[in-house]
């Protein structure tokens, strides 16, 4: 099972269920609202990062993007809507079921 880090969005209740249905066994969520989250490190076990652009500190977006590139972790940016999220996950070409 793959793991996913979701950054942004205050609550991801139904999105979490849909992500599990897509094959993500572990989903870690950070709401991304506080300034000090810019210093938060990305867990090394994460297979994909999903940034919900509707609800996030803009400085955090840049910091996460840089760290993802450093660690070689794929990153997706999406609105907080399941149809957009699903499309971005498909574009990432990560094989979830392995």
CSV table of C-alpha atoms in Angstrom, one decimal:
chain,number,residue,atom,x,y,z
A,1,UNK,CA,0.0,0.0,0.0
A,2,UNK,CA,1.2,3.5,-0.8
A,3,UNK,CA,1.2,6.5,1.5
A,4,UNK,CA,0.1,10.0,0.8
A,5,UNK,CA,0.7,13.3,2.5
A,6,UNK,CA,-2.1,15.8,2.0
A,7,UNK,CA,-1.3,19.4,2.8
A,8,UNK,CA,-4.1,22.0,3.0
A,9,UNK,CA,-7.8,21.8,3.7
A,10,UNK,CA,-9.1,22.0,7.3
A,11,UNK,CA,-11.1,18.8,7.0
A,12,UNK,CA,-10.8,16.0,4.5
A,13,UNK,CA,-13.4,13.5,5.7
A,14,UNK,CA,-14.9,12.2,2.5
A,15,UNK,CA,-11.7,12.8,0.5
A,16,UNK,CA,-9.9,10.5,3.0
A,17,UNK,CA,-12.4,7.7,2.3
A,18,UNK,CA,-12.0,8.2,-1.5
A,19,UNK,CA,-8.2,8.1,-1.2
A,20,UNK,CA,-8.3,4.9,0.7
A,21,UNK,CA,-10.6,3.5,-2.0
A,22,UNK,CA,-8.0,4.5,-4.6
A,23,UNK,CA,-5.4,2.3,-2.8
A,24,UNK,CA,-3.6,4.7,-0.4
A,25,UNK,CA,-3.2,2.7,2.8
A,26,UNK,CA,-1.8,5.6,4.9
A,27,UNK,CA,-2.9,9.2,4.5
A,28,UNK,CA,-1.2,11.9,6.6
A,29,UNK,CA,-2.9,15.3,6.7
A,30,UNK,CA,-1.5,18.7,7.6
A,31,UNK,CA,-3.9,21.6,7.4
A,32,UNK,CA,-1.2,24.1,6.3
A,33,UNK,CA,-2.7,27.2,7.8
A,34,UNK,CA,-0.1,28.2,10.4
A,35,UNK,CA,3.1,30.1,9.5
A,36,UNK,CA,5.4,27.8,11.5
A,37,UNK,CA,4.3,24.8,9.3
A,38,UNK,CA,6.8,26.1,6.7
A,39,UNK,CA,9.5,24.4,8.9
A,40,UNK,CA,7.7,21.1,9.0
A,41,UNK,CA,9.6,18.3,7.4
A,42,UNK,CA,8.2,15.8,4.9
A,43,UNK,CA,8.1,12.2,6.2
A,44,UNK,CA,10.5,10.0,4.2
A,45,UNK,CA,8.0,7.2,3.8
A,46,UNK,CA,5.6,9.3,1.7
A,47,UNK,CA,5.1,8.1,-1.9
A,48,UNK,CA,3.1,11.1,-3.1
A,49,UNK,CA,2.3,14.6,-1.8
A,50,UNK,CA,-1.0,16.3,-2.6
A,51,UNK,CA,-1.3,20.0,-2.0
A,52,UNK,CA,-4.9,21.4,-1.8
A,53,UNK,CA,-4.4,24.9,-3.1
A,54,UNK,CA,-7.7,26.4,-1.9
A,55,UNK,CA,-6.7,26.4,1.8
A,56,UNK,CA,-2.9,26.7,2.3
A,57,UNK,CA,-0.3,29.2,3.4
A,58,UNK,CA,1.5,30.3,0.2
A,59,UNK,CA,4.9,30.2,1.7
A,60,UNK,CA,4.3,26.6,2.7
A,61,UNK,CA,3.5,25.7,-0.9
A,62,UNK,CA,6.9,26.8,-2.0
A,63,UNK,CA,8.7,25.2,0.8
A,64,UNK,CA,6.9,21.8,0.3
A,65,UNK,CA,7.6,22.0,-3.4
A,66,UNK,CA,11.4,22.5,-2.8
A,67,UNK,CA,11.6,19.7,-0.3
A,68,UNK,CA,9.6,17.3,-2.5
A,69,UNK,CA,12.1,17.9,-5.3
A,70,UNK,CA,15.1,17.4,-2.9
A,71,UNK,CA,13.7,14.1,-1.7
A,72,UNK,CA,12.5,13.0,-5.2
A,73,UNK,CA,8.8,12.6,-4.1
A,74,UNK,CA,6.1,13.3,-6.7
A,75,UNK,CA,3.9,16.3,-5.9
A,76,UNK,CA,0.4,17.2,-7.1
A,77,UNK,CA,-1.5,20.4,-6.8
A,78,UNK,CA,-5.3,20.4,-6.8
A,79,UNK,CA,-8.4,22.2,-5.7
A,80,UNK,CA,-10.3,20.6,-2.8
A,81,UNK,CA,-12.7,18.7,-5.0
A,82,UNK,CA,-12.6,15.0,-5.5
A,83,UNK,CA,-12.9,15.2,-9.3
A,84,UNK,CA,-9.8,17.5,-9.5
A,85,UNK,CA,-7.9,15.4,-6.9
A,86,UNK,CA,-8.5,12.1,-8.7
A,87,UNK,CA,-7.4,13.6,-12.0
A,88,UNK,CA,-4.1,14.9,-10.5
A,89,UNK,CA,-3.4,11.6,-8.8
A,90,UNK,CA,-3.9,9.9,-12.2
A,91,UNK,CA,-1.5,12.4,-13.8
A,92,UNK,CA,1.2,11.6,-11.3
A,93,UNK,CA,1.4,8.1,-12.8
A,94,UNK,CA,2.1,6.6,-9.4
A,95,UNK,CA,1.1,2.9,-9.2
A,96,UNK,CA,-1.1,2.9,-6.1
A,97,UNK,CA,-1.9,-0.8,-6.0
A,98,UNK,CA,1.7,-2.0,-5.5
